[in-house]
Short mmCIF file of C-alpha atoms in Angstrom, two decimals:
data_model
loop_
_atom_site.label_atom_id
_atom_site.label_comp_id
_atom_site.label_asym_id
_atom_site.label_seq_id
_atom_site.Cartn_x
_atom_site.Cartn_y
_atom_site.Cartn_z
CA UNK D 1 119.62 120.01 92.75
CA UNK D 2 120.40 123.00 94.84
CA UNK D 3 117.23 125.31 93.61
CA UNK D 4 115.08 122.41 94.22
CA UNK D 5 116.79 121.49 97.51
CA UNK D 6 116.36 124.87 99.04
CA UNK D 7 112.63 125.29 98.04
CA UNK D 8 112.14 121.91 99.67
CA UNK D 9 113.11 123.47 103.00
CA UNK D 10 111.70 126.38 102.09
CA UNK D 11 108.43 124.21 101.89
CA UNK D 12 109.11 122.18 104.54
CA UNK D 13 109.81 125.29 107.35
CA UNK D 14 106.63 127.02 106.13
CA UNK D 15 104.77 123.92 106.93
CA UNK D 16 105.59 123.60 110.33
CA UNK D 17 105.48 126.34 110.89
CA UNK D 18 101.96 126.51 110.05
CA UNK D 19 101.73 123.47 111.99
CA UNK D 20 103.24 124.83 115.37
CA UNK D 21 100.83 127.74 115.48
CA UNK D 22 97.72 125.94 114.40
CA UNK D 23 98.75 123.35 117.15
CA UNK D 24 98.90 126.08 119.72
CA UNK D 25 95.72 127.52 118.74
CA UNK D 26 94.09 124.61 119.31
CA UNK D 27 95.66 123.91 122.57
CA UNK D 28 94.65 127.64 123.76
CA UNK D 29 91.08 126.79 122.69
CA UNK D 30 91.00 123.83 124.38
CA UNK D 31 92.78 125.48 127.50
CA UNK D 32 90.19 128.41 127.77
CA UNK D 33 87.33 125.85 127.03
CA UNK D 34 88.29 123.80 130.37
CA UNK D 35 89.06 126.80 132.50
CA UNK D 36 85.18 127.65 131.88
CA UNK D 37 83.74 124.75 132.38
CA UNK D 38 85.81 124.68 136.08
CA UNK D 39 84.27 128.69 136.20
CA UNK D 40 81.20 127.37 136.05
CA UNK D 41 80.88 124.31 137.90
CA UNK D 42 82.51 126.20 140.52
CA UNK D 43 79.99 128.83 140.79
CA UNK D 44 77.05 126.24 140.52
CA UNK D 45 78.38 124.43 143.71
CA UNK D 46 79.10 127.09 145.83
CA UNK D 47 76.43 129.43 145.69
CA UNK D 48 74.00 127.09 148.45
CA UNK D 49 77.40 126.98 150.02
CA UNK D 50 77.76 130.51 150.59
CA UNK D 51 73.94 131.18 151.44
CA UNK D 52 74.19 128.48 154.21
CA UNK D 53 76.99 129.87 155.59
CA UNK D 54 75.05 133.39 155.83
CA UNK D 55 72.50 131.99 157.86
CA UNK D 56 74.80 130.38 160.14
CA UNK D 57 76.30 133.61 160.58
CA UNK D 58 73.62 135.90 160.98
CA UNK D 59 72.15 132.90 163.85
CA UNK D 60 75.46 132.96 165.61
CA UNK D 61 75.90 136.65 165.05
CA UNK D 62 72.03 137.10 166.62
CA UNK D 63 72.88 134.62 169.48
CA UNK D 64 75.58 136.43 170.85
CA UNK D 65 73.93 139.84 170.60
CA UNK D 66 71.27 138.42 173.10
CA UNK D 67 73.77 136.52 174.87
CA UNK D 68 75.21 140.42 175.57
CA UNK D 69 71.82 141.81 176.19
CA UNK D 70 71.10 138.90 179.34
CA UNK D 71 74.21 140.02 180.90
CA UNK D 72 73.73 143.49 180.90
CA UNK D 73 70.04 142.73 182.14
CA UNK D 74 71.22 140.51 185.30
CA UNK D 75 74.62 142.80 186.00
CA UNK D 76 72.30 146.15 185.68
CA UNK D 77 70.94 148.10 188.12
CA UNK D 78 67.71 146.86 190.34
CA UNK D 79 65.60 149.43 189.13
CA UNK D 80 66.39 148.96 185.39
CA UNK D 81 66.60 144.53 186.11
CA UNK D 82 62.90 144.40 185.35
CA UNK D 83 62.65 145.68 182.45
CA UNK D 84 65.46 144.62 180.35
CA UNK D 85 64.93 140.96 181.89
CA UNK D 86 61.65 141.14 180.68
CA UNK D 87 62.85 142.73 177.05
CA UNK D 88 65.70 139.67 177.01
CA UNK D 89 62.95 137.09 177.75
CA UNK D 90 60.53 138.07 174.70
CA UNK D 91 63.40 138.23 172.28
CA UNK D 92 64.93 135.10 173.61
CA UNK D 93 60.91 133.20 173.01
CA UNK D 94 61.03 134.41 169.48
CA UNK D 95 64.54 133.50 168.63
CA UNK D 96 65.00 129.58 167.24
CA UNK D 97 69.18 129.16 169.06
CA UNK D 98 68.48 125.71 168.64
CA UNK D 99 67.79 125.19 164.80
CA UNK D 100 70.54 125.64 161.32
CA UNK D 101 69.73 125.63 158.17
CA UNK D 102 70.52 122.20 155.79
CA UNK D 103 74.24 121.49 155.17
CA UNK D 104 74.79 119.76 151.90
CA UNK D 105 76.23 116.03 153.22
CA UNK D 106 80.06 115.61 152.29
CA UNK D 107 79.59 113.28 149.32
CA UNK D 108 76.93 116.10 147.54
CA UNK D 109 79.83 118.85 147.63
CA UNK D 110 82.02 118.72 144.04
CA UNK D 111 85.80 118.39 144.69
CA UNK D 112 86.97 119.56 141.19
CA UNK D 113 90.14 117.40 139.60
CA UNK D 114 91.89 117.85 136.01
CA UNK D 115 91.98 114.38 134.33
CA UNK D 116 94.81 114.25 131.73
CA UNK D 117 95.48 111.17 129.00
CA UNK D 118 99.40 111.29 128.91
CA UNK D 119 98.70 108.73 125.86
CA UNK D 120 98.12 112.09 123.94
CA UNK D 121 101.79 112.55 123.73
CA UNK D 122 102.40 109.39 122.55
CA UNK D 123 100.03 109.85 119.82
CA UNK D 124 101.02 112.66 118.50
CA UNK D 125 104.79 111.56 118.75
CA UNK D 126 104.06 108.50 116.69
CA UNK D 127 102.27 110.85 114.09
CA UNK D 128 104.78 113.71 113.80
CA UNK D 129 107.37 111.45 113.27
CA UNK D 130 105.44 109.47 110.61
CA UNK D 131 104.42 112.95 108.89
CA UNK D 132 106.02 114.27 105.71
CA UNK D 133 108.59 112.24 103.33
CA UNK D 134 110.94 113.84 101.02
CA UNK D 135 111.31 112.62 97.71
CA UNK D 136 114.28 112.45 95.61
CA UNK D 137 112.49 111.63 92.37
CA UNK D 138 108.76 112.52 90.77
CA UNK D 139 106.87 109.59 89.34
CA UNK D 140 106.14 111.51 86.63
CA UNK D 141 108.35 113.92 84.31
CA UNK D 142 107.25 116.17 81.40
CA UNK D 143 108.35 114.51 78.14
CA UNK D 144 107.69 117.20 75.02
CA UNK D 145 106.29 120.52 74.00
CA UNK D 146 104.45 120.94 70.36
CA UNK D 147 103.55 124.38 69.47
CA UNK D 148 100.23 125.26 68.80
CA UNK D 149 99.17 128.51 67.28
CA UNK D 150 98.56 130.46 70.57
CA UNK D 151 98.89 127.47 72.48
CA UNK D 152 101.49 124.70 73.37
CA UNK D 153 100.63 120.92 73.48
CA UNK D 154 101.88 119.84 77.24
CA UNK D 155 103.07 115.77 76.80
CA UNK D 156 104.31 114.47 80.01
CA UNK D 157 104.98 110.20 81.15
CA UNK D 158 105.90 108.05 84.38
CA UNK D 159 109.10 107.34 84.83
CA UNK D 160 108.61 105.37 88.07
CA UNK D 161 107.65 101.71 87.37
CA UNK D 162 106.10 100.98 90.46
CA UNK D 163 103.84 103.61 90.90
CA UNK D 164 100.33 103.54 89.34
CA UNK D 165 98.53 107.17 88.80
CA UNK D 166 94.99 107.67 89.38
CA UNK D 167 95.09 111.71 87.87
CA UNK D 168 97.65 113.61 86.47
CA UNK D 169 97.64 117.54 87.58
CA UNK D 170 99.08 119.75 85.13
CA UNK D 171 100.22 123.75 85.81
CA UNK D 172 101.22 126.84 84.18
CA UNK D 173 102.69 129.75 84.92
CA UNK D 174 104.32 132.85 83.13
CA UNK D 175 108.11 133.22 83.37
CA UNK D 176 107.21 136.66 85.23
CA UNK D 177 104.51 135.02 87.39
CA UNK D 178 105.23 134.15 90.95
CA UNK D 179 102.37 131.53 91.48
CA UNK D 180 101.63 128.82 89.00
CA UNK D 181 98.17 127.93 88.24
CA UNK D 182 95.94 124.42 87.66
CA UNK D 183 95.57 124.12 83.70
CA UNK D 184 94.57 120.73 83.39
CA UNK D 185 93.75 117.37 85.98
CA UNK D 186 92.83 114.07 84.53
CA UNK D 187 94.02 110.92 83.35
CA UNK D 188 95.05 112.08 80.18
CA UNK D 189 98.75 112.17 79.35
CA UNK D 190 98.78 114.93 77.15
CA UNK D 191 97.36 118.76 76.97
CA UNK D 192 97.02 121.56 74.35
CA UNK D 193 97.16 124.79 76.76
CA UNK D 194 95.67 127.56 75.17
CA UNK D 195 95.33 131.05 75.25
CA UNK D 196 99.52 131.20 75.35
CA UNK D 197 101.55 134.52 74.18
CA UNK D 198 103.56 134.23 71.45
CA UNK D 199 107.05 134.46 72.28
CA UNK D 200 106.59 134.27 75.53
CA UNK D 201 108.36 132.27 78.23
CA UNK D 202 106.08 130.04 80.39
CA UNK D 203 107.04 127.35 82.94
CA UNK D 204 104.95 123.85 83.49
CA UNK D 205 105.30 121.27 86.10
CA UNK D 206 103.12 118.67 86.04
CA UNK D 207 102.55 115.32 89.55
CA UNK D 208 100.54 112.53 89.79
CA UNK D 209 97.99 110.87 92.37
CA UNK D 210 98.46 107.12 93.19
CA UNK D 211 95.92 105.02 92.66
CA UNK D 212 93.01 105.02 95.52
CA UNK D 213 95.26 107.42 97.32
CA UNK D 214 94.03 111.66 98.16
CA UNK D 215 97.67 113.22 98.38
CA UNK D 216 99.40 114.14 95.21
CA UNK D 217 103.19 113.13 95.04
CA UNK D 218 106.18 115.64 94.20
CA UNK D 219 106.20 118.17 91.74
CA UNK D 220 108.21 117.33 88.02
CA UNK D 221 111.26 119.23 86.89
CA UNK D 222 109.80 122.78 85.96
CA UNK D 223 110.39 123.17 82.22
CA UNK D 224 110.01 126.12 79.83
CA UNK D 225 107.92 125.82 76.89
CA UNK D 226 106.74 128.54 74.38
CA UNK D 227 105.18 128.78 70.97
CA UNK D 228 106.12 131.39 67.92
CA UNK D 229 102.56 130.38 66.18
CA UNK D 230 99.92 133.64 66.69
CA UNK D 231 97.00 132.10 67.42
CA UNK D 232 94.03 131.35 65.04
CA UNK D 233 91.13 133.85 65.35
CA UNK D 234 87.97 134.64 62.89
CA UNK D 235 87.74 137.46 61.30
CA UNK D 236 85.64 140.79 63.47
CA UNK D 237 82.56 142.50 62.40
CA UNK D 238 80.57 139.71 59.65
CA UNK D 239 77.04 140.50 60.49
CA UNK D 240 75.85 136.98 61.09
CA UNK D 241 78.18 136.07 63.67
CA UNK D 242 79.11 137.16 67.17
CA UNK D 243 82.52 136.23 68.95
CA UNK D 244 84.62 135.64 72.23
CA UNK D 245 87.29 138.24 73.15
CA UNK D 246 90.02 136.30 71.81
CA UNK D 247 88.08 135.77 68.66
CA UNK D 248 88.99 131.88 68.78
CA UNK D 249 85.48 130.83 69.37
CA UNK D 250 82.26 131.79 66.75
CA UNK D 251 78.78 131.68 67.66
CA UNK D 252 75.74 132.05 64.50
CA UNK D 253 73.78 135.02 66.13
CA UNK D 254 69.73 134.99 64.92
CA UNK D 255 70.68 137.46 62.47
CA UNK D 256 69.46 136.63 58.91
CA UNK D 257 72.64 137.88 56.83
CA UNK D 258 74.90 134.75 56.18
CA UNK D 259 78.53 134.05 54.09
CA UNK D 260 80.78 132.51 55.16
CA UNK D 261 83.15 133.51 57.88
CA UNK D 262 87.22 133.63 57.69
CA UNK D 263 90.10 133.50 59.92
CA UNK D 264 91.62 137.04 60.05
CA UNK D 265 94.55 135.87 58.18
CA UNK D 266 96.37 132.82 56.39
CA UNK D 267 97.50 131.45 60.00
CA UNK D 268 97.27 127.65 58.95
CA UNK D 269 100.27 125.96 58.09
CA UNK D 270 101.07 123.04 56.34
CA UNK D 271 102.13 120.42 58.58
CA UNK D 272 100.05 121.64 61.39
CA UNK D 273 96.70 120.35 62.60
CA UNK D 274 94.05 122.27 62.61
CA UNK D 275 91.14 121.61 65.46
CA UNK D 276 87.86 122.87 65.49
CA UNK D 277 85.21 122.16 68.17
CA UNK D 278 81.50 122.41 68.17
CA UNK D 279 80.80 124.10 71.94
CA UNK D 280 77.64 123.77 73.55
CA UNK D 281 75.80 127.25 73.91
CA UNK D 282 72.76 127.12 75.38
CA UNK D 283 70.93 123.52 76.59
CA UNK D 284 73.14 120.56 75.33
CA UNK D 285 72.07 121.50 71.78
CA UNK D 286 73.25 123.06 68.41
CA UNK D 287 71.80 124.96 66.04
CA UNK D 288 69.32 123.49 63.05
CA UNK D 289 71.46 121.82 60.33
CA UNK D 290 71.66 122.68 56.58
CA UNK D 291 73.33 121.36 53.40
CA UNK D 292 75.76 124.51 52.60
CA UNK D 293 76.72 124.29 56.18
CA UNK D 294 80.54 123.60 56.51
CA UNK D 295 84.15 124.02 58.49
CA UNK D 296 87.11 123.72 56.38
CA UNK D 297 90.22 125.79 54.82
CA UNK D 298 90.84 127.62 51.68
CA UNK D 299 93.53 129.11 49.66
CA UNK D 300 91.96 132.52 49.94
CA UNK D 301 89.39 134.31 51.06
CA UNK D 302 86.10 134.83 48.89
CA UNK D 303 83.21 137.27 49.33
CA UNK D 304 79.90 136.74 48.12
CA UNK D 305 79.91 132.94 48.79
CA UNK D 306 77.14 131.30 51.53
CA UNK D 307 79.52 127.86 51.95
CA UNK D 308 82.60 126.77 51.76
CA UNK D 309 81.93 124.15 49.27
CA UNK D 310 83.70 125.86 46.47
CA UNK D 311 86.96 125.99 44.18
CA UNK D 312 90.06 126.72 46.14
CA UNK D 313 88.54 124.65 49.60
CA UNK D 314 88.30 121.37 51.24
CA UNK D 315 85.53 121.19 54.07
CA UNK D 316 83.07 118.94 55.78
CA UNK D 317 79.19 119.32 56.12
CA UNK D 318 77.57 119.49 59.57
CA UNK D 319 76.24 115.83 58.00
CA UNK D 320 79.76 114.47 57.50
CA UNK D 321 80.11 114.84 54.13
CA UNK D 322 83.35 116.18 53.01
CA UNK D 323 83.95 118.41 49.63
CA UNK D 324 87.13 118.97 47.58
CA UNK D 325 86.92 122.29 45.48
CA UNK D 326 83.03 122.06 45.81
CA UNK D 327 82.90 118.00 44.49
CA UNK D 328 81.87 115.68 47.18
CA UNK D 329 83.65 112.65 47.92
CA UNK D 330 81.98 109.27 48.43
CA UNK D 331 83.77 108.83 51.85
CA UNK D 332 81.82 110.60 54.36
CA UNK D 333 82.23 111.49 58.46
CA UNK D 334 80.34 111.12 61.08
CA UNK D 335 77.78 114.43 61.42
CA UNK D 336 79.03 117.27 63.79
CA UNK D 337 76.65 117.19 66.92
CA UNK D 338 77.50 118.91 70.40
CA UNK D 339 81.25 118.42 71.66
CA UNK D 340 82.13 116.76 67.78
CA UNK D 341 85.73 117.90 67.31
CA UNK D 342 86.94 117.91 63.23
CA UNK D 343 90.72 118.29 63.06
CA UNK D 344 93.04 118.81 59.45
CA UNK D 345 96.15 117.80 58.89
CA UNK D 346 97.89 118.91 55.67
CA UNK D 347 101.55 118.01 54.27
CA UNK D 348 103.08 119.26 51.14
CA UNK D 349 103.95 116.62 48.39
CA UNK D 350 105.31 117.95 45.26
CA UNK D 351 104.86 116.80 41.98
CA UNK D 352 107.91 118.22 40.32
CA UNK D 353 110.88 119.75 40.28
CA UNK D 354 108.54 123.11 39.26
CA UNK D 355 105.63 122.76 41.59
CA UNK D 356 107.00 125.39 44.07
CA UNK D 357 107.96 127.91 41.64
CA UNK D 358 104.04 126.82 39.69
CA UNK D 359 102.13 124.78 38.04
CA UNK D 360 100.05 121.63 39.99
CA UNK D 361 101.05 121.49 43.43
CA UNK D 362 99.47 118.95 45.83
CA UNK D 363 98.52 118.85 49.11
CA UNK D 364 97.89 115.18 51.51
CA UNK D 365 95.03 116.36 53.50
CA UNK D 366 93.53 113.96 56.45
CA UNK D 367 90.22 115.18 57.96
CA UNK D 368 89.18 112.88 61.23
CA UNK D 369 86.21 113.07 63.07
CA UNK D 370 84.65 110.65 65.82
CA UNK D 371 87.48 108.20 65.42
CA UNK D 372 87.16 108.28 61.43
CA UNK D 373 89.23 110.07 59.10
CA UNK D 374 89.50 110.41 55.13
CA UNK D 375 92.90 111.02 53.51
CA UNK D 376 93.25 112.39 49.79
CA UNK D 377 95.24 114.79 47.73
CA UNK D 378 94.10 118.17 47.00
CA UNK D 379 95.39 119.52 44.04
CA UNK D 380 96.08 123.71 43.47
CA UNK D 381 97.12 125.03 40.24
CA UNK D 382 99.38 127.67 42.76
CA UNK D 383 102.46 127.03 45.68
CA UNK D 384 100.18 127.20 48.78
CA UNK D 385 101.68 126.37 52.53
CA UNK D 386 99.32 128.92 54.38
CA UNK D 387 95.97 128.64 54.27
CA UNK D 388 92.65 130.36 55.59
CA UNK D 389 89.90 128.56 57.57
CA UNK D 390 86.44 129.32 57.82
CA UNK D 391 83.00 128.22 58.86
CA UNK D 392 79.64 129.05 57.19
CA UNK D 393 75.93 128.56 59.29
CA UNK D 394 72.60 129.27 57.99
CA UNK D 395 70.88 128.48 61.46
CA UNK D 396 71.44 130.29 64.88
CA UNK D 397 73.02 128.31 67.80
CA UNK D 398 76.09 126.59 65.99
CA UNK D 399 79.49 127.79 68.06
CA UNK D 400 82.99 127.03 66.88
CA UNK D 401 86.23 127.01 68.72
CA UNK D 402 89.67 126.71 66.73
CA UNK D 403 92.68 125.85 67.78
#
C-alpha cells in the first residue's frame, strides 16, 4: 500500500506539474499573440494620423513665419517698407492660410479595447476539478506465470465485475530496468513473452481499456515472474538453412544441400508443449511443399537422414499427415500454410515397475494443429524425458519459429 501510495503522488505531482507549465505556455503565447495584434493595429491607424498632423504643423509653422515677416515690413524703416511689403505680398499670394489637409471624422479613428470572457475561468474550474480519479483497485490483476523455455506464459483476469474491457495492455520489464516496456495489447487474456533470461528476475503489470472508452485504467499489482527453461534454438552452421540471432527461428535458404535440421540440444521436456510456427518471409507465402517435409521431435539426433519420418521420431508433414517412427497414421492434420502453428505435448506413462530403469517405455503424445489434434502413445525401447526437435525442407522459403 505504501510503495504504491507514494508513486501515486509521485505520478500525480509530475502531472501537474506538467500541466501548470504547459498552461502557462499557452497563456504566454496567447499573451504575446494579442500584444501584436494591438502593435499592429496601432501602427496601421496612426500613421495618416501623424502625417496630418505634419501638415498642420508645417501650415501653422509657415503662417506665423509670414505673419513675422508683415510686421517687420510695416514697423521697418521707409526706405526698406517697399521692398519687404512687396516681398510679404508675393509670398502671402502663393501661400493657401486658408486650406488643411483631411482629418479622419471621429467614428473612422480605432479606440483599441481588450475584450475578456470571465466564463473562461469557470470552464476551466469545472474541468480541473473533474480531472484525474484515483483508484483504489485495478479491474484487472495478473493471475499465473508458466515457464516457457526462454520465455514465460503471462495469464492475467478481471476481478472487477462491473467493468467490461475492450484491450488488455500487457508490460515487461527487467528487475534492473527502470522503465517497463509494451509486450503485448489485445483482447487476449493470456501471453507467452519470449526472448526471457533464464534465471532472471523480471516484473509484469498488466491494465485494461473499458469498452468504447480511449483512457486505460490503473496499473495491476507488479509481480515477478521468471523461467529456469534455456530456451529452444536450432542447431548453427547446416548448410541448407540460415537463422535469426537467437537461433529460435529457421529459414530454408536456396541452397541445394538438405537433412534435416536439430535443436542444439535435448531442450524438450516431457510435460512441456512444444510450439512451432510457420512465419511469413517474403509475400504472404511459403516455400513449395514436399512429401519428406516435416516438424517433429526425436530421441536423438541422426545424420545422414533428409526427414524426420524415421525410427526414434514422431512428426507431421507440411500436408498434415503425422508419422510415428516413420509409419503414418490414418488420422491426419490440417496442412501447414502461412501463420499454421503445430504444438506437442508429451507426458510420461509407464508400463512397469522397470520401464524407467529399461525396457518399453511409453510416451502420450498430442499434436494439434488448426483446432485439430491427434493423441497416441509412442512407444521407445529406452527411458526418454528429453527430447530433440527438428525440421527438414527440401524447398526454399519455409521459416520456423519454436518456442
Amino acid at each position: 500500500i505504501r510503495e504504491s501510495a507514494t508513486l501515486t503522488r509521485d505520478v500525480l505531482e509530475q502531472h501537474f506539474n506538467d500541466l501548470k507549465g504547459t498552461l502557462k505556455k499557452l497563456l504566454d503565447e496567447r499573451l504575446l499573440s494579442l500584444l501584436q495584434e494591438v502593435d499592429a493595429i496601432e501602427q496601421d491607424s496612426i500613421k495618416p494620423l501623424d502625417e496630418c498632423q505634419k501638415l498642420i504643423e508645417h501650415g501653422v509653422s509657415t503662417a506665423n513665419d509670414l505673419l513675422r515677416e508683415g510686421e517687420s515690413a510695416v514697423h521697418g524703416d521707409v526706405g526698406q517698407q517697399n521692398e519687404k511689403l512687396c516681398s510679404f505680398t508675393k509670398k502671402a499670394l502663393h501661400i493657401q492660410l486658408d486650406s488643411l489637409p483631411e482629418v479622419p471624422s471621429l467614428v473612422d479613428v480605432p479606440c483599441l479595447s481588450a475584450q475578456l470572457d470571465d466564463c473562461l475561468l469557470t470552464i476551466l474550474k469545472n474541468q480541473i476539478f473533474r480531472h484525474g480519479t484515483v483508484a483504489s483497485r485495478p479491474p484487472v490483476q495478473l493471475e499465473e506465470f508458466v515457464e516457457k523455455p526462454g520465455g514465460i506464459l503471462v495469464r492475467w483476469c478481471k476481478v472487477d465485475d462491473d467493468f467490461v474491457p475492450q484491450d488488455y495492455r500487457l508490460q515487461y520489464r527487467k528487475s534492473t530496468a527502470s522503465h517497463f516496456e509494451d509486450v503485448y495489447v489485445g483482447s487476449e487474456t493470456e501471453f507467452i513473452v519470449l526472448h526471457i533470461d533464464p534465471d532472471v528476475d523480471y516484473q509484469f503489470r498488466v491494465c485494461a481499456r473499458g469498452d468504447g472508452r480511449q483512457e486505460w485504467s490503473p496499473w495491476s499489482v507488479p509481480q515477478i515472474g521468471r523461467t529456469t527453461l534455456v530456451p529452444h534454438e536450432w542447431t548453427a552452421g547446416l548448410e541448407g538453412y540460415s537463422l535469426s540471432s537467437r537461433r529460435n527461428i529457421a529459414l530454408r535458404n536456396d541452397s541445394e544441400s538438405c537433412g534435416v535440421l536439430y535443436s542444439k540440444a535435448p531442450t524438450y521436456f516431457c510435460g512441456q508443449t512444444l510450439t512451432f510456427r510457420q512465419v511469413l518471409s517474403g509475400i504472404e507465402t511459403v516455400g513449395q511443399p514436399d512429401r519428406r517435409d516435416s516438424l517433429g521431435v526425436c530421441v536423438e539426433q541422426q545424420k545422414g537422414y533428409d526427414s524426420l519420418q524415421r525410427d526414434k521420431a514422431v512428426c507431421v508433414s507440411t500436408n498434415g499427415a503425422v508419422f510415428v517412427n516413420g509409419k503414418e497414421m490414418t488420422n491426419q492434420l490440417p496442412a501447414i500454410t502461412s501463420g499454421s502453428t503445430v504444438t506437442f505435448d508429451m507426458e510420461v506413462v509407464h508400463l512397469g515397475p522397470s520401464s524407467n530403469e529399461g525396457g518399453n517405455f511409453k510416451l502420450r503424445v498430442t499434436i494439434s494443429s488448426n483446432n485439430r489434434e491427434v493423441v497416441f502413445d509412442w512407444v521407445l525401447d529406452q527411458c526418454c524425458v528429453s527430447l530433440y526437435f527438428g525440421c527438414s525442407f527440401s524447398y526454399p522459403g519455409w521459416k520456423v519459429l519454436v518456442f
